[in-house]
């Protein structure tokens, strides 16, 4: 009977010693999440079908958001926090990087291109999607290629790689385009739909998303030779390797298990909110390769 208190005391002492040691191992975002019991997810309001607001006020839905929730589940396991609270923080093309950098947002999964320029500012997960930058226009406008935009009003979204590419093309080829930079994809499409622009340049999957919510989807068409191929990733703080490792594994596991196929079909080959329209956008060969061999490299590096 005298052994029991000694064993119990030893066990308690070991717990007291190991608990701070475990806490000390946590750094960066994982430490922040453990201490606050909360993770803050950055999301978009109109990046259909990747990350956008659904019918529940302030709550995002979408392909990228479903993958973001897989990360949340992995973090619950990693930190032993089954009751981890999830906070949502709206971001735009222009605010998403600063809000990740300053710690307001812990992870942003939307429609953010991983490129070398951004890698200087933030970290990226393994790729979650691959797109080509093309044009959306009315079928009646007969815009087939980028050359057809000479001297015309063209809209794109501010703070995106499409904006940079369009401005560069305009200067190099002296096309005389009037480039309108809208605050988000929804505003860009509104400019197009109202006739203030003849074409909207953006990532092809996003253009199909905008087309799906149009009053008459059949009036619109996605055209043009892709001006770039880009890989989307989830953004995390730069040099936070412990957190990035958990994020990468959560996404890679979703790929390896085959769950990604159901998530993809849900958002790209089946009716989606808000109008129950189908994007009819089957998984590309490029994305299939990315799923088979997850990588955090940008399209520039491949």
PDB file of C-alpha atoms in Angstrom:
ATOM      1  CA  UNK A   1       0.000   0.000   0.000  1.00  0.00           C
ATOM      2  CA  UNK A   2       2.946   2.337   0.652  1.00  0.00           C
ATOM      3  CA  UNK A   3       4.021   1.977  -3.006  1.00  0.00           C
ATOM      4  CA  UNK A   4       0.844   3.599  -4.402  1.00  0.00           C
ATOM      5  CA  UNK A   5       1.454   7.151  -3.172  1.00  0.00           C
ATOM      6  CA  UNK A   6       5.017   6.975  -4.484  1.00  0.00           C
ATOM      7  CA  UNK A   7       3.861   5.798  -7.932  1.00  0.00           C
ATOM      8  CA  UNK A   8       1.140   8.428  -7.958  1.00  0.00           C
ATOM      9  CA  UNK A   9       3.573  11.135  -6.975  1.00  0.00           C
ATOM     10  CA  UNK A  10       5.983  10.066  -9.694  1.00  0.00           C
ATOM     11  CA  UNK A  11       3.206  10.150 -12.298  1.00  0.00           C
ATOM     12  CA  UNK A  12       2.108  13.625 -11.214  1.00  0.00           C
ATOM     13  CA  UNK A  13       5.679  14.875 -11.258  1.00  0.00           C
ATOM     14  CA  UNK A  14       6.181  13.472 -14.750  1.00  0.00           C
ATOM     15  CA  UNK A  15       3.019  15.210 -15.936  1.00  0.00           C
ATOM     16  CA  UNK A  16       4.115  18.523 -14.482  1.00  0.00           C
ATOM     17  CA  UNK A  17       7.521  18.216 -16.103  1.00  0.00           C
ATOM     18  CA  UNK A  18       6.244  17.110 -19.516  1.00  0.00           C
ATOM     19  CA  UNK A  19       3.410  19.642 -19.827  1.00  0.00           C
ATOM     20  CA  UNK A  20       5.638  22.720 -19.982  1.00  0.00           C
ATOM     21  CA  UNK A  21       8.041  20.830 -22.247  1.00  0.00           C
ATOM     22  CA  UNK A  22       5.199  20.171 -24.694  1.00  0.00           C
ATOM     23  CA  UNK A  23       4.096  23.776 -24.514  1.00  0.00           C
ATOM     24  CA  UNK A  24       7.659  24.939 -25.087  1.00  0.00           C
ATOM     25  CA  UNK A  25       7.851  22.903 -28.277  1.00  0.00           C
ATOM     26  CA  UNK A  26       4.998  24.878 -29.825  1.00  0.00           C
ATOM     27  CA  UNK A  27       5.950  27.982 -31.766  1.00  0.00           C
ATOM     28  CA  UNK A  28       4.338  30.490 -34.084  1.00  0.00           C
ATOM     29  CA  UNK A  29       0.777  29.887 -35.202  1.00  0.00           C
ATOM     30  CA  UNK A  30       0.362  26.529 -33.420  1.00  0.00           C
ATOM     31  CA  UNK A  31       1.322  28.168 -30.121  1.00  0.00           C
ATOM     32  CA  UNK A  32      -1.080  31.049 -30.772  1.00  0.00           C
ATOM     33  CA  UNK A  33      -3.937  28.664 -31.552  1.00  0.00           C
ATOM     34  CA  UNK A  34      -3.194  26.485 -28.500  1.00  0.00           C
ATOM     35  CA  UNK A  35      -3.095  29.471 -26.151  1.00  0.00           C
ATOM     36  CA  UNK A  36      -6.257  31.124 -27.483  1.00  0.00           C
ATOM     37  CA  UNK A  37      -8.240  27.991 -28.291  1.00  0.00           C
ATOM     38  CA  UNK A  38      -9.212  29.710 -31.546  1.00  0.00           C
ATOM     39  CA  UNK A  39      -8.170  29.562 -35.184  1.00  0.00           C
ATOM     40  CA  UNK A  40      -8.968  32.430 -37.542  1.00  0.00           C
ATOM     41  CA  UNK A  41      -9.746  31.489 -41.142  1.00  0.00           C
ATOM     42  CA  UNK A  42      -9.376  34.038 -43.926  1.00  0.00           C
ATOM     43  CA  UNK A  43     -12.073  33.764 -46.574  1.00  0.00           C
ATOM     44  CA  UNK A  44     -13.428  35.594 -49.612  1.00  0.00           C
ATOM     45  CA  UNK A  45     -16.973  36.809 -50.165  1.00  0.00           C
ATOM     46  CA  UNK A  46     -17.266  36.247 -53.919  1.00  0.00           C
ATOM     47  CA  UNK A  47     -14.637  33.781 -55.212  1.00  0.00           C
ATOM     48  CA  UNK A  48     -17.175  31.273 -56.509  1.00  0.00           C
ATOM     49  CA  UNK A  49     -16.809  28.293 -56.169  1.00  0.00           C
ATOM     50  CA  UNK A  50     -13.661  28.461 -54.040  1.00  0.00           C
ATOM     51  CA  UNK A  51     -14.545  30.680 -51.103  1.00  0.00           C
ATOM     52  CA  UNK A  52     -17.687  32.783 -50.895  1.00  0.00           C
ATOM     53  CA  UNK A  53     -20.531  33.658 -48.565  1.00  0.00           C
ATOM     54  CA  UNK A  54     -23.426  31.221 -48.437  1.00  0.00           C
ATOM     55  CA  UNK A  55     -26.889  31.668 -46.981  1.00  0.00           C
ATOM     56  CA  UNK A  56     -25.647  31.726 -43.365  1.00  0.00           C
ATOM     57  CA  UNK A  57     -24.504  35.283 -42.546  1.00  0.00           C
ATOM     58  CA  UNK A  58     -20.724  35.644 -42.307  1.00  0.00           C
ATOM     59  CA  UNK A  59     -20.069  31.953 -42.980  1.00  0.00           C
ATOM     60  CA  UNK A  60     -18.100  30.950 -46.086  1.00  0.00           C
ATOM     61  CA  UNK A  61     -18.629  27.936 -48.305  1.00  0.00           C
ATOM     62  CA  UNK A  62     -16.715  26.551 -51.282  1.00  0.00           C
ATOM     63  CA  UNK A  63     -14.074  24.157 -52.555  1.00  0.00           C
ATOM     64  CA  UNK A  64     -11.125  25.878 -50.862  1.00  0.00           C
ATOM     65  CA  UNK A  65     -13.101  26.331 -47.669  1.00  0.00           C
ATOM     66  CA  UNK A  66     -13.846  22.598 -47.509  1.00  0.00           C
ATOM     67  CA  UNK A  67     -10.087  21.977 -47.663  1.00  0.00           C
ATOM     68  CA  UNK A  68      -9.577  24.651 -45.007  1.00  0.00           C
ATOM     69  CA  UNK A  69     -11.942  22.732 -42.723  1.00  0.00           C
ATOM     70  CA  UNK A  70      -9.818  19.610 -43.264  1.00  0.00           C
ATOM     71  CA  UNK A  71      -6.898  21.644 -41.902  1.00  0.00           C
ATOM     72  CA  UNK A  72      -8.970  22.677 -38.886  1.00  0.00           C
ATOM     73  CA  UNK A  73      -9.697  19.009 -38.113  1.00  0.00           C
ATOM     74  CA  UNK A  74      -5.988  18.180 -38.374  1.00  0.00           C
ATOM     75  CA  UNK A  75      -5.098  21.011 -35.982  1.00  0.00           C
ATOM     76  CA  UNK A  76      -7.681  19.786 -33.471  1.00  0.00           C
ATOM     77  CA  UNK A  77      -5.913  16.419 -33.520  1.00  0.00           C
ATOM     78  CA  UNK A  78      -2.410  17.886 -33.446  1.00  0.00           C
ATOM     79  CA  UNK A  79      -3.093  20.139 -30.460  1.00  0.00           C
ATOM     80  CA  UNK A  80      -5.610  17.980 -28.633  1.00  0.00           C
ATOM     81  CA  UNK A  81      -8.288  20.669 -28.958  1.00  0.00           C
ATOM     82  CA  UNK A  82     -11.575  18.959 -29.902  1.00  0.00           C
ATOM     83  CA  UNK A  83     -13.494  22.129 -28.987  1.00  0.00           C
ATOM     84  CA  UNK A  84     -11.279  24.440 -31.065  1.00  0.00           C
ATOM     85  CA  UNK A  85     -13.221  27.595 -31.915  1.00  0.00           C
ATOM     86  CA  UNK A  86     -13.286  28.764 -35.533  1.00  0.00           C
ATOM     87  CA  UNK A  87     -13.401  32.466 -36.284  1.00  0.00           C
ATOM     88  CA  UNK A  88     -14.013  33.771 -39.811  1.00  0.00           C
ATOM     89  CA  UNK A  89     -12.330  36.887 -41.177  1.00  0.00           C
ATOM     90  CA  UNK A  90     -13.263  38.336 -44.567  1.00  0.00           C
ATOM     91  CA  UNK A  91     -10.314  39.214 -46.828  1.00  0.00           C
ATOM     92  CA  UNK A  92     -10.006  40.753 -50.295  1.00  0.00           C
ATOM     93  CA  UNK A  93      -7.377  40.401 -53.034  1.00  0.00           C
ATOM     94  CA  UNK A  94      -5.647  43.452 -51.564  1.00  0.00           C
ATOM     95  CA  UNK A  95      -5.916  42.696 -47.826  1.00  0.00           C
ATOM     96  CA  UNK A  96      -5.307  38.936 -47.751  1.00  0.00           C
ATOM     97  CA  UNK A  97      -1.483  39.049 -47.603  1.00  0.00           C
ATOM     98  CA  UNK A  98      -1.202  41.812 -44.951  1.00  0.00           C
ATOM     99  CA  UNK A  99      -3.818  40.100 -42.753  1.00  0.00           C
ATOM    100  CA  UNK A 100      -1.879  36.819 -42.837  1.00  0.00           C
ATOM    101  CA  UNK A 101       1.400  38.633 -42.195  1.00  0.00           C
ATOM    102  CA  UNK A 102       0.175  40.595 -39.178  1.00  0.00           C
ATOM    103  CA  UNK A 103      -1.479  37.609 -37.498  1.00  0.00           C
ATOM    104  CA  UNK A 104      -5.103  38.685 -37.946  1.00  0.00           C
ATOM    105  CA  UNK A 105      -5.694  35.575 -40.075  1.00  0.00           C
ATOM    106  CA  UNK A 106      -3.996  32.238 -39.354  1.00  0.00           C
ATOM    107  CA  UNK A 107      -4.635  30.645 -42.737  1.00  0.00           C
ATOM    108  CA  UNK A 108      -6.267  31.841 -45.946  1.00  0.00           C
ATOM    109  CA  UNK A 109      -7.664  29.307 -48.400  1.00  0.00           C
ATOM    110  CA  UNK A 110      -9.422  30.935 -51.318  1.00  0.00           C
ATOM    111  CA  UNK A 111      -8.203  31.619 -54.828  1.00  0.00           C
ATOM    112  CA  UNK A 112      -4.708  32.866 -54.052  1.00  0.00           C
ATOM    113  CA  UNK A 113      -1.985  32.175 -56.590  1.00  0.00           C
ATOM    114  CA  UNK A 114       1.323  30.917 -55.262  1.00  0.00           C
ATOM    115  CA  UNK A 115       4.069  32.860 -57.045  1.00  0.00           C
ATOM    116  CA  UNK A 116       7.673  33.836 -56.397  1.00  0.00           C
ATOM    117  CA  UNK A 117       6.810  37.434 -55.595  1.00  0.00           C
ATOM    118  CA  UNK A 118       4.307  36.448 -52.906  1.00  0.00           C
ATOM    119  CA  UNK A 119       6.638  33.797 -51.489  1.00  0.00           C
ATOM    120  CA  UNK A 120       8.801  36.675 -50.247  1.00  0.00           C
ATOM    121  CA  UNK A 121       5.906  37.780 -48.043  1.00  0.00           C
ATOM    122  CA  UNK A 122       4.022  34.627 -46.983  1.00  0.00           C
ATOM    123  CA  UNK A 123       4.251  30.846 -46.961  1.00  0.00           C
ATOM    124  CA  UNK A 124       2.151  28.582 -49.180  1.00  0.00           C
ATOM    125  CA  UNK A 125       0.738  25.123 -48.629  1.00  0.00           C
ATOM    126  CA  UNK A 126       0.907  22.396 -51.223  1.00  0.00           C
ATOM    127  CA  UNK A 127      -1.157  23.391 -54.253  1.00  0.00           C
ATOM    128  CA  UNK A 128      -4.923  22.970 -54.073  1.00  0.00           C
ATOM    129  CA  UNK A 129      -5.905  23.979 -57.633  1.00  0.00           C
ATOM    130  CA  UNK A 130      -4.478  24.893 -61.030  1.00  0.00           C
ATOM    131  CA  UNK A 131      -5.973  27.466 -63.401  1.00  0.00           C
ATOM    132  CA  UNK A 132      -5.306  29.364 -66.624  1.00  0.00           C
ATOM    133  CA  UNK A 133      -5.932  33.118 -66.960  1.00  0.00           C
ATOM    134  CA  UNK A 134      -8.527  33.744 -69.691  1.00  0.00           C
ATOM    135  CA  UNK A 135     -11.430  36.032 -70.625  1.00  0.00           C
ATOM    136  CA  UNK A 136     -15.153  36.117 -69.921  1.00  0.00           C
ATOM    137  CA  UNK A 137     -17.336  38.057 -72.347  1.00  0.00           C
ATOM    138  CA  UNK A 138     -20.770  38.095 -73.932  1.00  0.00           C
ATOM    139  CA  UNK A 139     -21.054  35.705 -76.864  1.00  0.00           C
ATOM    140  CA  UNK A 140     -22.455  38.575 -78.925  1.00  0.00           C
ATOM    141  CA  UNK A 141     -19.281  40.643 -78.331  1.00  0.00           C
ATOM    142  CA  UNK A 142     -17.190  38.217 -80.459  1.00  0.00           C
ATOM    143  CA  UNK A 143     -14.139  38.407 -78.169  1.00  0.00           C
ATOM    144  CA  UNK A 144     -12.173  35.299 -79.108  1.00  0.00           C
ATOM    145  CA  UNK A 145      -8.596  36.241 -78.218  1.00  0.00           C
ATOM    146  CA  UNK A 146      -6.721  38.884 -76.233  1.00  0.00           C
ATOM    147  CA  UNK A 147      -5.885  40.668 -79.504  1.00  0.00           C
ATOM    148  CA  UNK A 148      -9.602  41.499 -79.828  1.00  0.00           C
ATOM    149  CA  UNK A 149      -9.342  43.775 -76.773  1.00  0.00           C
ATOM    150  CA  UNK A 150      -7.398  46.568 -78.521  1.00  0.00           C
ATOM    151  CA  UNK A 151      -8.817  49.978 -77.620  1.00  0.00           C
ATOM    152  CA  UNK A 152     -11.565  48.464 -75.474  1.00  0.00           C
ATOM    153  CA  UNK A 153     -12.588  48.613 -71.807  1.00  0.00           C
ATOM    154  CA  UNK A 154     -11.413  45.505 -69.952  1.00  0.00           C
ATOM    155  CA  UNK A 155     -12.038  44.746 -66.288  1.00  0.00           C
ATOM    156  CA  UNK A 156     -10.034  42.662 -63.835  1.00  0.00           C
ATOM    157  CA  UNK A 157      -9.811  42.449 -60.056  1.00  0.00           C
ATOM    158  CA  UNK A 158      -7.381  44.688 -58.179  1.00  0.00           C
ATOM    159  CA  UNK A 159      -4.446  42.990 -56.457  1.00  0.00           C
ATOM    160  CA  UNK A 160      -4.497  39.883 -58.651  1.00  0.00           C
ATOM    161  CA  UNK A 161      -1.926  38.380 -60.994  1.00  0.00           C
ATOM    162  CA  UNK A 162      -4.408  38.968 -63.843  1.00  0.00           C
ATOM    163  CA  UNK A 163      -4.241  42.710 -63.189  1.00  0.00           C
ATOM    164  CA  UNK A 164      -0.455  42.629 -63.411  1.00  0.00           C
ATOM    165  CA  UNK A 165      -0.488  40.521 -66.591  1.00  0.00           C
ATOM    166  CA  UNK A 166      -3.105  42.702 -68.285  1.00  0.00           C
ATOM    167  CA  UNK A 167      -1.243  45.933 -67.538  1.00  0.00           C
ATOM    168  CA  UNK A 168       2.018  44.416 -68.751  1.00  0.00           C
ATOM    169  CA  UNK A 169       0.383  43.197 -71.976  1.00  0.00           C
ATOM    170  CA  UNK A 170      -1.206  46.605 -72.548  1.00  0.00           C
ATOM    171  CA  UNK A 171       2.148  48.376 -72.230  1.00  0.00           C
ATOM    172  CA  UNK A 172       4.263  45.887 -74.188  1.00  0.00           C
ATOM    173  CA  UNK A 173       1.862  45.458 -77.116  1.00  0.00           C
ATOM    174  CA  UNK A 174       0.538  49.045 -77.054  1.00  0.00           C
ATOM    175  CA  UNK A 175      -3.032  47.778 -77.170  1.00  0.00           C
ATOM    176  CA  UNK A 176      -4.655  50.966 -75.893  1.00  0.00           C
ATOM    177  CA  UNK A 177      -6.946  49.101 -73.511  1.00  0.00           C
ATOM    178  CA  UNK A 178      -8.709  50.976 -70.745  1.00  0.00           C
ATOM    179  CA  UNK A 179      -8.103  48.670 -67.787  1.00  0.00           C
ATOM    180  CA  UNK A 180     -10.638  48.881 -64.963  1.00  0.00           C
ATOM    181  CA  UNK A 181      -9.515  47.412 -61.625  1.00  0.00           C
ATOM    182  CA  UNK A 182     -12.545  46.395 -59.541  1.00  0.00           C
ATOM    183  CA  UNK A 183     -12.385  45.712 -55.814  1.00  0.00           C
ATOM    184  CA  UNK A 184     -13.486  42.062 -56.072  1.00  0.00           C
ATOM    185  CA  UNK A 185     -14.666  39.463 -58.570  1.00  0.00           C
ATOM    186  CA  UNK A 186     -18.320  40.297 -57.985  1.00  0.00           C
ATOM    187  CA  UNK A 187     -17.750  43.949 -58.860  1.00  0.00           C
ATOM    188  CA  UNK A 188     -15.673  42.932 -61.881  1.00  0.00           C
ATOM    189  CA  UNK A 189     -18.544  40.863 -63.247  1.00  0.00           C
ATOM    190  CA  UNK A 190     -21.010  43.683 -62.507  1.00  0.00           C
ATOM    191  CA  UNK A 191     -18.858  45.987 -64.667  1.00  0.00           C
ATOM    192  CA  UNK A 192     -18.960  43.387 -67.421  1.00  0.00           C
ATOM    193  CA  UNK A 193     -22.663  42.616 -67.104  1.00  0.00           C
ATOM    194  CA  UNK A 194     -23.611  46.307 -67.142  1.00  0.00           C
ATOM    195  CA  UNK A 195     -21.621  46.924 -70.335  1.00  0.00           C
ATOM    196  CA  UNK A 196     -18.907  49.092 -68.800  1.00  0.00           C
ATOM    197  CA  UNK A 197     -16.352  46.536 -69.992  1.00  0.00           C
ATOM    198  CA  UNK A 198     -16.368  44.101 -72.922  1.00  0.00           C
ATOM    199  CA  UNK A 199     -14.318  41.414 -71.163  1.00  0.00           C
ATOM    200  CA  UNK A 200     -13.258  40.286 -67.693  1.00  0.00           C
ATOM    201  CA  UNK A 201      -9.785  38.732 -67.347  1.00  0.00           C
ATOM    202  CA  UNK A 202      -9.313  36.308 -64.480  1.00  0.00           C
ATOM    203  CA  UNK A 203      -8.574  32.675 -63.619  1.00  0.00           C
ATOM    204  CA  UNK A 204     -10.762  30.424 -65.757  1.00  0.00           C
ATOM    205  CA  UNK A 205     -12.387  28.557 -62.856  1.00  0.00           C
ATOM    206  CA  UNK A 206     -13.421  31.861 -61.264  1.00  0.00           C
ATOM    207  CA  UNK A 207     -14.849  33.053 -64.572  1.00  0.00           C
ATOM    208  CA  UNK A 208     -17.013  29.938 -64.747  1.00  0.00           C
ATOM    209  CA  UNK A 209     -18.117  30.743 -61.210  1.00  0.00           C
ATOM    210  CA  UNK A 210     -19.167  34.261 -62.211  1.00  0.00           C
ATOM    211  CA  UNK A 211     -20.927  32.917 -65.299  1.00  0.00           C
ATOM    212  CA  UNK A 212     -22.901  30.525 -63.086  1.00  0.00           C
ATOM    213  CA  UNK A 213     -24.449  33.389 -61.126  1.00  0.00           C
ATOM    214  CA  UNK A 214     -25.268  35.529 -64.180  1.00  0.00           C
ATOM    215  CA  UNK A 215     -28.909  36.345 -64.967  1.00  0.00           C
ATOM    216  CA  UNK A 216     -28.558  34.413 -68.235  1.00  0.00           C
ATOM    217  CA  UNK A 217     -25.506  32.125 -68.016  1.00  0.00           C
ATOM    218  CA  UNK A 218     -25.929  30.971 -71.626  1.00  0.00           C
ATOM    219  CA  UNK A 219     -25.223  34.517 -72.866  1.00  0.00           C
ATOM    220  CA  UNK A 220     -21.597  34.285 -71.717  1.00  0.00           C
ATOM    221  CA  UNK A 221     -18.472  32.460 -72.862  1.00  0.00           C
ATOM    222  CA  UNK A 222     -14.912  31.902 -71.580  1.00  0.00           C
ATOM    223  CA  UNK A 223     -12.354  32.393 -74.352  1.00  0.00           C
ATOM    224  CA  UNK A 224      -8.741  33.270 -75.112  1.00  0.00           C
ATOM    225  CA  UNK A 225      -5.449  31.420 -74.951  1.00  0.00           C
ATOM    226  CA  UNK A 226      -4.373  31.249 -71.287  1.00  0.00           C
ATOM    227  CA  UNK A 227      -1.830  33.977 -70.532  1.00  0.00           C
ATOM    228  CA  UNK A 228      -0.477  32.079 -67.562  1.00  0.00           C
ATOM    229  CA  UNK A 229      -1.011  28.876 -65.643  1.00  0.00           C
ATOM    230  CA  UNK A 230      -1.244  29.372 -61.916  1.00  0.00           C
ATOM    231  CA  UNK A 231      -1.426  27.179 -58.847  1.00  0.00           C
ATOM    232  CA  UNK A 232      -3.552  28.152 -55.863  1.00  0.00           C
ATOM    233  CA  UNK A 233      -2.349  27.438 -52.354  1.00  0.00           C
ATOM    234  CA  UNK A 234      -3.438  28.220 -48.810  1.00  0.00           C
ATOM    235  CA  UNK A 235      -1.472  31.115 -47.327  1.00  0.00           C
ATOM    236  CA  UNK A 236       0.234  30.872 -43.929  1.00  0.00           C
ATOM    237  CA  UNK A 237       2.787  33.053 -42.204  1.00  0.00           C
ATOM    238  CA  UNK A 238       6.256  32.925 -43.689  1.00  0.00           C
ATOM    239  CA  UNK A 239       8.851  30.633 -42.060  1.00  0.00           C
ATOM    240  CA  UNK A 240       6.270  28.985 -39.773  1.00  0.00           C
ATOM    241  CA  UNK A 241       7.350  25.475 -40.713  1.00  0.00           C
ATOM    242  CA  UNK A 242       5.580  23.634 -37.866  1.00  0.00           C
ATOM    243  CA  UNK A 243       2.184  25.051 -38.813  1.00  0.00           C
ATOM    244  CA  UNK A 244       2.794  24.630 -42.546  1.00  0.00           C
ATOM    245  CA  UNK A 245       3.687  20.968 -41.964  1.00  0.00           C
ATOM    246  CA  UNK A 246       0.274  20.318 -40.360  1.00  0.00           C
ATOM    247  CA  UNK A 247      -1.502  22.211 -43.154  1.00  0.00           C
ATOM    248  CA  UNK A 248       0.374  20.371 -45.905  1.00  0.00           C
ATOM    249  CA  UNK A 249      -0.284  16.965 -44.360  1.00  0.00           C
ATOM    250  CA  UNK A 250      -4.008  17.666 -43.959  1.00  0.00           C
ATOM    251  CA  UNK A 251      -4.316  18.577 -47.647  1.00  0.00           C
ATOM    252  CA  UNK A 252      -2.059  15.752 -48.864  1.00  0.00           C
ATOM    253  CA  UNK A 253      -4.034  13.223 -46.792  1.00  0.00           C
ATOM    254  CA  UNK A 254      -7.284  14.508 -48.349  1.00  0.00           C
ATOM    255  CA  UNK A 255      -5.717  13.952 -51.778  1.00  0.00           C
ATOM    256  CA  UNK A 256      -4.334  10.501 -50.963  1.00  0.00           C
ATOM    257  CA  UNK A 257      -7.595   9.229 -49.457  1.00  0.00           C
ATOM    258  CA  UNK A 258      -9.547  10.152 -52.566  1.00  0.00           C
ATOM    259  CA  UNK A 259     -11.812  12.510 -50.591  1.00  0.00           C
ATOM    260  CA  UNK A 260     -10.697  15.306 -52.899  1.00  0.00           C
ATOM    261  CA  UNK A 261     -12.733  13.769 -55.729  1.00  0.00           C
ATOM    262  CA  UNK A 262     -15.987  14.162 -53.821  1.00  0.00           C
ATOM    263  CA  UNK A 263     -15.080  17.718 -52.775  1.00  0.00           C
ATOM    264  CA  UNK A 264     -14.190  18.627 -56.359  1.00  0.00           C
ATOM    265  CA  UNK A 265     -17.374  17.133 -57.829  1.00  0.00           C
ATOM    266  CA  UNK A 266     -19.484  18.918 -55.204  1.00  0.00           C
ATOM    267  CA  UNK A 267     -18.289  22.338 -56.378  1.00  0.00           C
ATOM    268  CA  UNK A 268     -17.425  21.900 -60.058  1.00  0.00           C
ATOM    269  CA  UNK A 269     -19.680  19.236 -61.576  1.00  0.00           C
ATOM    270  CA  UNK A 270     -22.854  19.527 -59.492  1.00  0.00           C
ATOM    271  CA  UNK A 271     -25.358  22.350 -58.852  1.00  0.00           C
ATOM    272  CA  UNK A 272     -23.991  24.916 -56.376  1.00  0.00           C
ATOM    273  CA  UNK A 273     -25.422  27.871 -54.445  1.00  0.00           C
ATOM    274  CA  UNK A 274     -26.661  30.539 -54.908  1.00  0.00           C
ATOM    275  CA  UNK A 275     -28.641  29.558 -58.026  1.00  0.00           C
ATOM    276  CA  UNK A 276     -28.136  25.822 -58.150  1.00  0.00           C
ATOM    277  CA  UNK A 277     -26.220  26.071 -61.412  1.00  0.00           C
ATOM    278  CA  UNK A 278     -23.605  23.587 -62.553  1.00  0.00           C
ATOM    279  CA  UNK A 279     -20.190  24.913 -63.613  1.00  0.00           C
ATOM    280  CA  UNK A 280     -19.581  21.736 -65.672  1.00  0.00           C
ATOM    281  CA  UNK A 281     -15.855  22.118 -65.092  1.00  0.00           C
ATOM    282  CA  UNK A 282     -14.282  18.636 -64.919  1.00  0.00           C
ATOM    283  CA  UNK A 283     -10.962  18.155 -63.174  1.00  0.00           C
ATOM    284  CA  UNK A 284      -8.076  19.076 -65.466  1.00  0.00           C
ATOM    285  CA  UNK A 285      -5.119  16.820 -66.166  1.00  0.00           C
ATOM    286  CA  UNK A 286      -2.897  19.437 -64.467  1.00  0.00           C
ATOM    287  CA  UNK A 287      -4.906  19.249 -61.246  1.00  0.00           C
ATOM    288  CA  UNK A 288      -4.926  15.442 -61.369  1.00  0.00           C
ATOM    289  CA  UNK A 289      -1.112  15.544 -61.478  1.00  0.00           C
ATOM    290  CA  UNK A 290      -1.044  17.951 -58.541  1.00  0.00           C
ATOM    291  CA  UNK A 291      -3.327  15.673 -56.526  1.00  0.00           C
ATOM    292  CA  UNK A 292      -1.166  12.635 -57.336  1.00  0.00           C
ATOM    293  CA  UNK A 293       2.063  14.453 -56.426  1.00  0.00           C
ATOM    294  CA  UNK A 294       1.404  17.293 -53.939  1.00  0.00           C
ATOM    295  CA  UNK A 295       3.903  20.137 -54.147  1.00  0.00           C
ATOM    296  CA  UNK A 296       4.208  23.634 -52.715  1.00  0.00           C
ATOM    297  CA  UNK A 297       6.016  24.920 -55.797  1.00  0.00           C
ATOM    298  CA  UNK A 298       4.549  27.744 -57.862  1.00  0.00           C
ATOM    299  CA  UNK A 299       3.825  27.303 -61.567  1.00  0.00           C
ATOM    300  CA  UNK A 300       6.938  29.446 -62.199  1.00  0.00           C
ATOM    301  CA  UNK A 301       9.105  26.852 -60.454  1.00  0.00           C
ATOM    302  CA  UNK A 302       7.720  23.761 -62.179  1.00  0.00           C
TER     303      UNK A 302
END
